Every structure is written in structure tokens, then in C-alpha cells.
Coordinates of C-alpha atoms in Angstrom, one line a residue:
X1 CA -2.3 -219.1 2.8
X2 CA -0.8 -221.5 5.3
X3 CA -3.8 -223.8 5.3
X4 CA -3.7 -225.0 1.7
X5 CA -0.2 -226.3 0.8
X6 CA -0.8 -227.6 -2.7
X7 CA -3.4 -229.3 -4.9
X8 CA -3.1 -233.1 -5.3
X9 CA -2.7 -234.1 -8.9
X10 CA -2.3 -237.8 -9.3
X11 CA -3.7 -240.5 -11.5
X12 CA -6.3 -241.5 -8.9
X13 CA -7.5 -238.0 -8.3
X14 CA -7.6 -237.3 -12.1
X15 CA -9.9 -240.3 -12.5
X16 CA -12.2 -239.1 -9.7
X17 CA -12.3 -235.6 -11.2
X18 CA -13.2 -237.0 -14.7
X19 CA -16.2 -238.8 -13.2
X20 CA -17.2 -236.0 -10.8
X21 CA -15.8 -232.6 -12.0
X22 CA -16.9 -230.8 -8.8
X23 CA -14.5 -232.8 -6.6
X24 CA -10.8 -231.9 -6.1
X25 CA -8.1 -232.6 -3.5
X26 CA -5.6 -230.5 -1.6
X27 CA -2.7 -231.2 0.7
X28 CA -3.4 -229.1 3.8
X29 CA -1.9 -228.2 7.1
X30 CA -2.2 -231.0 9.7
X31 CA -3.7 -228.6 12.2
X32 CA -6.4 -227.2 9.8
X33 CA -10.0 -228.2 10.4
X34 CA -12.8 -228.6 7.8
X35 CA -14.2 -225.1 8.3
X36 CA -10.8 -223.4 7.9
X37 CA -10.2 -225.5 4.7
X38 CA -13.6 -224.6 3.3
X39 CA -13.0 -220.9 3.9
X40 CA -9.5 -221.0 2.4
X41 CA -10.7 -222.8 -0.8
X42 CA -13.6 -220.4 -1.3
X43 CA -11.4 -217.4 -0.8
X44 CA -8.5 -218.6 -3.0
X45 CA -10.5 -220.0 -6.0
X46 CA -13.8 -218.0 -5.8
X47 CA -16.0 -221.1 -5.7
X48 CA -18.8 -222.3 -3.4
X49 CA -17.8 -225.4 -1.3
X50 CA -20.5 -227.8 -0.3
X51 CA -18.6 -230.5 1.6
X52 CA -15.1 -231.2 2.9
X53 CA -13.7 -234.7 3.7
X54 CA -10.3 -235.0 5.4
X55 CA -7.8 -237.9 5.5
X56 CA -4.7 -238.2 7.6
X57 CA -2.3 -240.1 5.3
X58 CA 0.0 -242.4 7.3
X59 CA 3.7 -242.5 6.5
X60 CA 4.9 -245.4 4.4
X61 CA 8.0 -247.4 5.3
X62 CA 10.9 -247.1 2.8
X63 CA 13.9 -249.4 2.6
X64 CA 17.0 -249.1 0.4
X65 CA 19.8 -251.6 -0.1
X66 CA 23.2 -250.0 -0.4
X67 CA 26.8 -250.9 -0.2
X68 CA 26.9 -249.8 3.4
X69 CA 23.9 -251.9 4.4
X70 CA 20.2 -251.5 4.7
X71 CA 18.9 -248.0 5.2
X72 CA 15.3 -247.8 6.4
X73 CA 13.1 -244.8 7.1
X74 CA 9.7 -243.5 6.3
X75 CA 8.0 -241.0 4.1
X76 CA 6.3 -237.9 5.7
X77 CA 2.8 -238.1 7.0
X78 CA 0.4 -235.4 5.8
X79 CA -3.3 -234.4 5.8
X80 CA -5.4 -234.4 2.6
X81 CA -8.7 -232.8 2.0
X82 CA -11.2 -233.8 -0.7
X83 CA -13.4 -230.8 -1.5
X84 CA -16.8 -231.0 -3.1
X85 CA -17.9 -227.9 -5.0
X86 CA -21.4 -226.7 -5.8
X87 CA -23.0 -228.4 -8.9
X88 CA -21.6 -226.9 -12.1
X89 CA -18.4 -225.4 -10.6
X90 CA -14.9 -226.6 -11.1
X91 CA -11.3 -225.6 -10.5
X92 CA -8.9 -225.6 -13.4
X93 CA -5.3 -226.0 -12.0
X94 CA -3.7 -225.9 -15.5
X95 CA -5.1 -222.6 -16.7
X96 CA -1.9 -220.7 -15.8
X97 CA 0.5 -222.9 -17.7

């Protein structure tokens, strides 16, 4: 599956999932649209997707101070999708561990 890159597991997303167990987030291909994301999640996790919200995350500027001087650059931009599942369904990312 080239549409879904990986699930987003962060403190903020964990807090959202605790309040709303039917929501989860994925890092997706920048060229993917909402319909493709919905079909990919339904096929991969065998769940029913109700809604998909997408976000284009802008790159953050990074600066390091080294002996050779200041090195500046930026982090990579990516696209994130927050998926709402049908009531009562959830995806357990830690079941295989």
C-alpha cells in the first residue's frame, strides 16, 4: 500500500483517541485524496470509515549551532489524515507487539 505510509502515534493523537476511540491518524502520500485514503484504511484494517480529514503539515525550520557556523534547514513536509471510524469500531496498533 503506497497510500498509507504509517500510523501517527504521538501524545496529542493518543489523547484524542482516549476521548474518541473511533478516531485515528495516518501519515499518507501527499498525492492521495480522501476517497483513496478511505478505501485503503477499510481494506487494510477491515473497518468502516465514516469521515476523513486531511492536513498538509508545513515544514518546520531547524537551526543548529556548530563549530563550523550556523547550519539551517527544514524538516520534511507531509500529509496527515485523521480518520473517523463507525461507532463502536477501533484500530489497535499495538496488538502485534
